[in-house]
Structure formats: structure tokens, C-alpha cells
Amino acid sequence: MKFAIAFLACVAVVAATGYHQTHDIKVADKDFLMKQKFLFEIVYRVEDPLMFEEYIAMGKKFYFEQEHYTHFDLYMEKFYEAYKAHALLPKGEFFGALVKHHAKQARGLFNFFYYAKDWETFMTNVAFARMHFNEGMFVYALTLAVIHRDDFHGLMLPAIHEIFPQFFFNSKFVMEAEKFDYEMWMKTSLYEKEYMDVYHKMPTFSYGHGYAQEMGHGYGKTQGHGQTYEHGFSSLHQSSDYMYMKDFKTWQWWKLMGLGEHWYSESNYILRENIYEFNQDSKWLTMMKDVKKFYMPVDYSRDLHLYNEESKLSYFTEDLGWNTYWYYLNMDYSFFLDGKTFGLQNDRRGEWWLYNVHQLLSRYHMERLSHGLGEIPQFSWYHQIEMGYDPQMIYYNGIGYSYRKNYYELETYGNFEMLDKITDFQRRIHNIIELGYYQTTDGHMIDLRKPESIEIIGNMLQGNIDAIDNMFFQFWYMLAHMYFADTHYYQMEVYPNVMLNFETMMRDTMFYMFYKSIAQVYFQFMHHLPKYTKEQLLMPGVTLKHVEVSELVTYFDMVDFDVTNMLNGKMIFHEGQFLWDKSLFARQMRLNHKPFSYTYTIDSARDEKVVIRAFLGPKFDEFGRMISLTDNRFNFMEIDEFTYSLKTGSNLITRKSNDFAWTVKDRTTYTELYYYTMMAFDGKYDYPMDLTEPHCGFPDRLVLPMGWKKGMPMQMFFMVVPYMAPQHEQFTTFDYTYSCGIGSGARHVDSLPFGYPFDREIDEYEFYVPNMYFKDVTIYHADAMEKYYNYKEYSNYGHFDYTFFSDYYTKYFKL
């Protein structure tokens, strides 16, 4: 929603899209709401048979005839031929976006969605595809179409983790969700209430050697030698009423509250950081009061059989916001969408994708430092991968994801023909960067010593369709991921593997090793560009005198993720209308930070429009040694950039963390969005276009690394630069209220290289100028669960503590 606020007053009415405005806020009309209702319902329980009668009747045919499309190409023809030959990926099979044959079929299906002449053709095709085509391929193609069709601005699908929760949570939780039965839950909960009322009042007993038992709500204890121990936990508190243990991992919070990994009724409110923007509204309370809500505590993956130190970062690598950001980046700039047709070249797609890889690696590196881990290990096809990974996930067809053992040898277990193709590409791109030019197959010479040539390098490394000589460069990226998953060129039925889909690959530590080798190509290219001189960096007449930064504090908070799509109970319809009467939520701890701000003091000799950039980076390595700026430039992450009109004299500018243009808060849940849509459809609510956060934003709560309780020393870098307008700014028509502006050419603040001035190597004798400022900062980590370590401070054991979201935050974080 923050994208929308700054732009509401200047939004223009676009009649063609069917919106009208009320008090400067766009409100959806009936036609828009009908389309939005369709999109929400068509992906409901997408792995189950379609139950909406009107869509079943609508989807009796698929329009394969050319006259129904604005464009008809080879991929659409091949898809039709595969359909007639019954050669499409079957329903229920694993779909991998980076499996060659899966990707080709998905591209054909996407084209049928994207090039449909009108809504009726699109809707009919989608309904047919929902019933007859592979579920994963269907959602992939539909997501791309909704994002990229110009006439779909403002329309949305639920977040990917709400459509397929199986890709984001462990198999234990998935199985509990899929077998949830409301009637059985009611009977069990009545029994457990009586049982636990007795249990919480009974004294603690001691048992003999190794006696183990489950005591209500899955709370497991082992007794022996007259003492009581909790499996795997570091400290113990005991009283005559109950016993209480401190978990060695903060995010197993439910054990500290005396809860188990079971379903609990939620009668208060859905947990998320921005819920107070909604649950104070009478309409929200009215529409949610009849929804039966249930939550279950859920953990991150553990090193159960593959012990390695990387598992301490599972709360970060498996964070839903972290993974969905990468997923949507690769939907916005999908490797098979050409830059000219979809306008992606306007956004400098190759450079932007490559810069995102660099920024994500920088952020991951800072999280590693919070745990005493150092540099991301180097990747090699010919050396062992020290850290194994077991995702502990299950696909919706019941098949578990494959795992990699510790000290895995990629070369030994692989397809040598495929490996040679991959390594040949890597040698080729390193060679052409060293040469400084590239000669295409038609004899054209490309100068690789120009800064703008980074776009060419980025396209090659992503392996997208805009890569020059795409027969050499387009498929290397896909082949690399297929090799990781032990998947052959022509294989159709594939074993589930996290490296084959964008929404799951960041869970694996090998992702960061491999993508570090991609980022190193970026730095190799930059090595050959001249260093910035003092004259280039200097902004005459502007001095950044001081920056005051507020306290930086991180903590673990709780959130409810909507996993209703895993329900398997009977769907209820009344007079043909679906009644959404139950919702399931995964309650999980995740990293967050206290809102912070910084205040700039800038002197200017004249009125001038500028861009102000802010970066965060480490100061010391894992051994406590200061990192030189020359080496450290790789590690800085850009956290904010914005335009500002300086006035002559002194300028005092305060910037808050919730003002950052590229970050977002928690998205409104699937359940809420559906209810808002239906209320508006019935004329009881004005549906605003900024009802949820844009899909393309980075999670605001992950801007800061976890830090240390005693304080982790870091540094921030600030710079003021002249405003240089994006090349396509004057042609933009997109509205920040409801669009990410993909392909508009105006997504970025200015036309300077991404990461400026850290994009090139640094000459420290030339680098420091008055319009820069370095600031030492300290990041503190507060233990949000501390109050539960002492039973005397928490007497409501066995029940969820709702003051966690209110009293505690008010007292300690002053939110």
C-alpha cells in the first residue's frame, strides 16, 4: 500500500481499464470485480477438481483457432499438437519452470492466455486449462498473463505461497493441513480441553531411566534419574503447577507457550505486522466474524539427518517473503519473454536481474555474519559441495523433494554431456569479457568495454531470450538447474527438486554458492571499466554534512500465512454462490525490525533536484578484521533511494524505514481479499486499488540483518547525486497504486547504473567527496520471547499469548 500513498493525488482516470475515482483513490467497478472474483476462485484448491459449476460449464472448450488471438506463434502450434497427441505434462506431475520441456509447454499455454483477443476468450481458456492441464504449469502461465497483460492492470492472484503452500512449509505441516477435518477437530478439542485442564494442574512426576511420553498438545518430555528434560533444549524451569523449557531455537515459540504442533481455533485476529490497518475497521470485523479461523504453529526445516551449520539460517533462507521476492522477480522478467514485445528492455532487464542477484547475495552475506559465518563458499562443478540440504517438503501429489547429502560431488553423479555444455558457456563468457568484445554469428562486433554493455552480460547470464546468439547462451541457465536436479534434456516426468522452481530454490545453500559465481562475472565485467574519478563523483555546491540514524533493533515476530488452499473438506455453496466459511493459517516466527529513521543535513549552493541513496554493509569480517572499502564494495546492499528537491542553504531531511520505495509490508491474505471482493461485488464496499501491497516489493522487515544482542557493528553509506531522469520517464502511464510498472521504463529512480557508486572498482584516493557520508551503526537483536523463559512472568501456559502483539510491542518497541 505504501507504493500507492504518495501517488494517489496525481492518479489519472483511465477509462479503458474500467476504473473510476472517489476522493483521489481508484475504486473498482462491477466489471473489474467480476474479473477479480473469477481469478480468486479459479485457483482455489487448485490441485483439486474444479467445483464451481459456472466455470465448469464455461470451460468445456479451449479456443485453439487463430482468429481468437492477436498473435499466433510456433509455441502455440506446438502446444496444440502436444494436446492432440496427449503429450502434455499430465495433471498431478511435478512441474519445473526450469525443466526444458515443461518450460516450452508453459510458454505455449502462456501465449494462449496472453494473446487472447478478449476477456471471454481468456476466461474460457483459463477455465478449460484449470480442469485439464497440469496444475503447476497452469498457475505459472496464469501468473505471467495476469502480470503482463496491459488490460489486466490492478487484477491480481493470491500470493504464490497461498496458491501452493506446499512449496513453502515442511511436510509435517502440509500433511496436518491436508487431513484437517472440522468435525473431527471439534470432537478432539472438547476432549483435549478436559484433558489439559487436569494436566496443567497436576504436579510434576519423575520416572525411571529413559521413560518418554507425549503430554497433551504434543508436548514431549523424557524423564530419567529423577530429573525432567525437554528433547534438545538448553534450560528448564519447574513448578508444582507446570514445567516450562527454553527452546534453543527462538522460532520454536509454541513450546514456550505450552502449545503443540496442532490446529487451534483463532477467534481474535489474523497475525501480521500491518493487521491494525484492517482490524480496526468495522467492515473488516463484520466480514470476518463468520469465518472459522484455525492456526497451527509451524517450524523451519531442521538438520535432522544432514547436520551442518548452515541450518541455523533456515529462518532466513526459508522465509516466505525472501523466496517470493525472487519468484516474482523472475515472473516480471521471465527468461522467455522478449524485451521488445513486453517492454522489458525499457527497464534494463539484464542489468536489473543481475543487480538483484548481487543485492540478494549481499543481504545473505550480512545474515551469515550475524551468526559468525563468513564469506559464501566458492562454487565449483569439480569440487565437493560441503553442505547438504534436505528440504523436508512434499509435493501436492504426495512425492517428497529430493535431498543432497553433505560433501556431494556434482561431477561424479552428473550427465557429462550436459556438464560440458554448461562449463563451455562459462568459459566462453569469461573469455569474451577478457577480450573486451564479442563477434556474433553474423559477424557483428559488440564492444564490451562500454558501461551499457552490462545489459548484454546480464541477458547472457540469465539465459533469457534477449541474449545475443541465444543458441549459445539462452539455455545454459536452464541446463545448470536441470543438472543440479539430475534431470535429463528430454525428461518429462521429473522428481521434485527445489532448484527447478524459482519459489523454492533459495531454500538451498547451494543456490547462494552458484549465484555467487554468476555475480563474479558481473564484477569481472566491472573490473575492466575505468574507476570513477573525483570529478565524476563530486556534486559541486552540495555537502552532505551529517546523517543521524536512530536505533536499529531486530526481533522475531509472529505472522499467520493463509494456507486455506490445502483444505480438503467439502466446499459449501448457497444458491450457487461459494461460501468461504473456514480458513487455515500457518503461524510462524520470522525476522523483523523496529521502525527506524535517519535524518540528513545537506548544504546546497542552489535549488536542485537530486537523488539520495542509502546503503548498508558490514564493517568487519567473521574474524573481527576490518574489511577494506575496495573489497567491501561487493557487500553493500542498497536499502533506499529517492528524489528530493534541495533548497539553497541547509536542508534537514528525515527518512523513515516505512518510506522506502522498493519495500512492502505483509500482503493482505487470500481470505480477506476474497471477502473484500465479494462485499464490493454485492455493493457493500468500495474496493480500492491499493488494497494490498504490490507483488514486486522486497519485504520491509528483511532490510536489516539479525545482528547481535550486544550489538553488531555495521556501517551505512549515503550519497547525494544529481537527478538524471530515466530514459522512458516521459512515456510512462503506469500507476503505482496498483501496478509495478513492469516494462514501463520508469520503475527506477534515475538512469545511473544500479549500485552506483559501488558498481565499479574504487580508487580510495579519488573516492571520497563532500556529497558522500559514511556512518558507523550498530544493529541490536532483542529477544521477543524473553518473557516466556520465566514461568513466573507467564501464567497462561497452554494458551497463545495475544499480548505478544500488543502489550509487549508497546512496552519494548514503542510501535
mmCIF file of N, CA, C and O in Angstrom, residues 86-96 99-102 105 134 395 397 399 482 485-497 500:
data_model
loop_
_atom_site.group_PDB
_atom_site.id
_atom_site.type_symbol
_atom_site.label_atom_id
_atom_site.label_comp_id
_atom_site.label_asym_id
_atom_site.label_seq_id
_atom_site.Cartn_x
_atom_site.Cartn_y
_atom_site.Cartn_z
ATOM 1 N N HIS A 86 -1.865 -36.020 -26.778
ATOM 2 C CA HIS A 86 -1.855 -36.398 -25.352
ATOM 3 C C HIS A 86 -0.429 -36.424 -24.805
ATOM 4 O O HIS A 86 -0.068 -37.303 -24.010
ATOM 5 N N ALA A 87 0.364 -35.451 -25.242
ATOM 6 C CA ALA A 87 1.774 -35.408 -24.841
ATOM 7 C C ALA A 87 2.082 -34.256 -23.889
ATOM 8 O O ALA A 87 3.247 -33.966 -23.618
ATOM 9 N N LEU A 88 1.039 -33.588 -23.394
ATOM 10 C CA LEU A 88 1.275 -32.529 -22.409
ATOM 11 C C LEU A 88 1.633 -33.133 -21.057
ATOM 12 O O LEU A 88 1.298 -34.287 -20.771
ATOM 13 N N LEU A 89 2.304 -32.361 -20.224
ATOM 14 C CA LEU A 89 2.631 -32.814 -18.874
ATOM 15 C C LEU A 89 1.328 -33.154 -18.145
ATOM 16 O O LEU A 89 0.438 -32.313 -18.031
ATOM 17 N N PRO A 90 1.184 -34.382 -17.661
ATOM 18 C CA PRO A 90 -0.102 -34.795 -17.055
ATOM 19 C C PRO A 90 -0.402 -34.028 -15.771
ATOM 20 O O PRO A 90 0.491 -33.530 -15.089
ATOM 21 N N LYS A 91 -1.684 -33.965 -15.448
ATOM 22 C CA LYS A 91 -2.072 -33.400 -14.160
ATOM 23 C C LYS A 91 -1.490 -34.254 -13.035
ATOM 24 O O LYS A 91 -1.375 -35.468 -13.158
ATOM 25 N N GLY A 92 -1.120 -33.600 -11.946
ATOM 26 C CA GLY A 92 -0.578 -34.314 -10.797
ATOM 27 C C GLY A 92 0.915 -34.526 -10.837
ATOM 28 O O GLY A 92 1.511 -34.879 -9.812
ATOM 29 N N GLU A 93 1.553 -34.303 -11.989
ATOM 30 C CA GLU A 93 3.001 -34.466 -12.081
ATOM 31 C C GLU A 93 3.717 -33.186 -11.629
ATOM 32 O O GLU A 93 3.177 -32.084 -11.730
ATOM 33 N N PHE A 94 4.932 -33.351 -11.158
ATOM 34 C CA PHE A 94 5.745 -32.199 -10.758
ATOM 35 C C PHE A 94 6.035 -31.314 -11.968
ATOM 36 O O PHE A 94 6.435 -31.800 -13.027
ATOM 37 N N PHE A 95 5.806 -30.013 -11.792
ATOM 38 C CA PHE A 95 6.134 -29.038 -12.834
ATOM 39 C C PHE A 95 7.352 -28.240 -12.403
ATOM 40 O O PHE A 95 7.397 -27.691 -11.303
ATOM 41 N N GLY A 96 8.353 -28.181 -13.287
ATOM 42 C CA GLY A 96 9.547 -27.389 -13.025
ATOM 43 C C GLY A 96 9.679 -26.299 -14.080
ATOM 44 O O GLY A 96 9.800 -26.592 -15.276
ATOM 45 N N VAL A 99 12.673 -26.885 -16.209
ATOM 46 C CA VAL A 99 12.796 -28.139 -16.953
ATOM 47 C C VAL A 99 12.473 -27.816 -18.406
ATOM 48 O O VAL A 99 11.427 -27.223 -18.691
ATOM 49 N N LYS A 100 13.335 -28.174 -19.313
ATOM 50 C CA LYS A 100 13.246 -27.695 -20.694
ATOM 51 C C LYS A 100 11.876 -27.938 -21.320
ATOM 52 O O LYS A 100 11.253 -27.005 -21.854
ATOM 53 N N HIS A 101 11.374 -29.161 -21.277
ATOM 54 C CA HIS A 101 10.098 -29.458 -21.925
ATOM 55 C C HIS A 101 8.931 -28.823 -21.174
ATOM 56 O O HIS A 101 7.947 -28.402 -21.797
ATOM 57 N N HIS A 102 9.023 -28.751 -19.874
ATOM 58 C CA HIS A 102 7.973 -28.090 -19.101
ATOM 59 C C HIS A 102 7.903 -26.609 -19.481
ATOM 60 O O HIS A 102 6.804 -26.048 -19.645
ATOM 61 N N GLN A 105 6.220 -26.005 -22.927
ATOM 62 C CA GLN A 105 4.768 -26.136 -22.880
ATOM 63 C C GLN A 105 4.140 -24.980 -22.110
ATOM 64 O O GLN A 105 3.083 -24.455 -22.500
ATOM 65 N N ASN A 134 -1.859 -29.502 -16.442
ATOM 66 C CA ASN A 134 -1.090 -29.652 -15.215
ATOM 67 C C ASN A 134 -1.244 -28.430 -14.311
ATOM 68 O O ASN A 134 -1.169 -27.278 -14.766
ATOM 69 N N TYR A 395 5.564 -32.619 -2.386
ATOM 70 C CA TYR A 395 4.787 -32.024 -3.476
ATOM 71 C C TYR A 395 3.314 -32.372 -3.285
ATOM 72 O O TYR A 395 2.970 -33.309 -2.556
ATOM 73 N N ASN A 397 1.355 -33.903 -5.007
ATOM 74 C CA ASN A 397 0.969 -35.249 -5.442
ATOM 75 C C ASN A 397 1.457 -36.326 -4.473
ATOM 76 O O ASN A 397 1.299 -37.513 -4.739
ATOM 77 N N ILE A 399 4.670 -36.853 -3.447
ATOM 78 C CA ILE A 399 6.070 -37.242 -3.605
ATOM 79 C C ILE A 399 6.964 -36.232 -2.892
ATOM 80 O O ILE A 399 6.805 -35.020 -3.058
ATOM 81 N N MET A 482 18.810 -27.898 -14.259
ATOM 82 C CA MET A 482 18.433 -29.281 -14.530
ATOM 83 C C MET A 482 19.537 -30.231 -14.070
ATOM 84 O O MET A 482 19.254 -31.318 -13.548
ATOM 85 N N ALA A 485 19.412 -30.910 -10.457
ATOM 86 C CA ALA A 485 18.284 -31.785 -10.107
ATOM 87 C C ALA A 485 18.387 -33.158 -10.750
ATOM 88 O O ALA A 485 17.446 -33.959 -10.656
ATOM 89 N N ASP A 486 19.515 -33.437 -11.426
ATOM 90 C CA ASP A 486 19.719 -34.731 -12.086
ATOM 91 C C ASP A 486 18.582 -35.023 -13.063
ATOM 92 O O ASP A 486 17.991 -36.108 -13.082
ATOM 93 N N THR A 487 18.278 -34.008 -13.887
ATOM 94 C CA THR A 487 17.196 -34.112 -14.863
ATOM 95 C C THR A 487 17.778 -34.090 -16.271
ATOM 96 O O THR A 487 18.587 -33.229 -16.598
ATOM 97 N N HIS A 488 17.339 -34.984 -17.115
ATOM 98 C CA HIS A 488 17.880 -35.107 -18.466
ATOM 99 C C HIS A 488 17.176 -34.131 -19.406
ATOM 100 O O HIS A 488 16.092 -33.622 -19.134
ATOM 101 N N TYR A 489 17.810 -33.873 -20.576
ATOM 102 C CA TYR A 489 17.263 -32.959 -21.588
ATOM 103 C C TYR A 489 15.799 -33.216 -21.907
ATOM 104 O O TYR A 489 14.979 -32.311 -21.934
ATOM 105 N N TYR A 490 15.478 -34.473 -22.206
ATOM 106 C CA TYR A 490 14.170 -34.801 -22.762
ATOM 107 C C TYR A 490 13.236 -35.424 -21.727
ATOM 108 O O TYR A 490 12.203 -35.983 -22.085
ATOM 109 N N GLN A 491 13.595 -35.327 -20.484
ATOM 110 C CA GLN A 491 12.796 -35.933 -19.430
ATOM 111 C C GLN A 491 11.530 -35.115 -19.195
ATOM 112 O O GLN A 491 11.579 -33.896 -19.085
ATOM 113 N N MET A 492 10.393 -35.792 -19.118
ATOM 114 C CA MET A 492 9.132 -35.107 -18.890
ATOM 115 C C MET A 492 8.675 -35.275 -17.445
ATOM 116 O O MET A 492 8.305 -34.305 -16.782
ATOM 117 N N GLU A 493 8.676 -36.505 -16.948
ATOM 118 C CA GLU A 493 8.275 -36.749 -15.566
ATOM 119 C C GLU A 493 9.516 -36.661 -14.687
ATOM 120 O O GLU A 493 10.448 -37.457 -14.809
ATOM 121 N N VAL A 494 9.508 -35.662 -13.815
ATOM 122 C CA VAL A 494 10.705 -35.276 -13.068
ATOM 123 C C VAL A 494 10.455 -35.410 -11.577
ATOM 124 O O VAL A 494 9.358 -35.114 -11.085
ATOM 125 N N TYR A 495 11.470 -35.834 -10.854
ATOM 126 C CA TYR A 495 11.394 -35.927 -9.410
ATOM 127 C C TYR A 495 11.453 -34.519 -8.817
ATOM 128 O O TYR A 495 12.261 -33.712 -9.241
ATOM 129 N N PRO A 496 10.617 -34.164 -7.837
ATOM 130 C CA PRO A 496 10.627 -32.811 -7.270
ATOM 131 C C PRO A 496 11.998 -32.423 -6.729
ATOM 132 O O PRO A 496 12.642 -33.188 -6.000
ATOM 133 N N ASN A 497 12.443 -31.227 -7.095
ATOM 134 C CA ASN A 497 13.719 -30.706 -6.619
ATOM 135 C C ASN A 497 13.596 -29.191 -6.476
ATOM 136 O O ASN A 497 13.046 -28.524 -7.362
ATOM 137 N N LEU A 500 14.527 -26.454 -9.299
ATOM 138 C CA LEU A 500 13.821 -26.390 -10.581
ATOM 139 C C LEU A 500 12.715 -25.339 -10.609
ATOM 140 O O LEU A 500 12.097 -25.135 -11.648
#
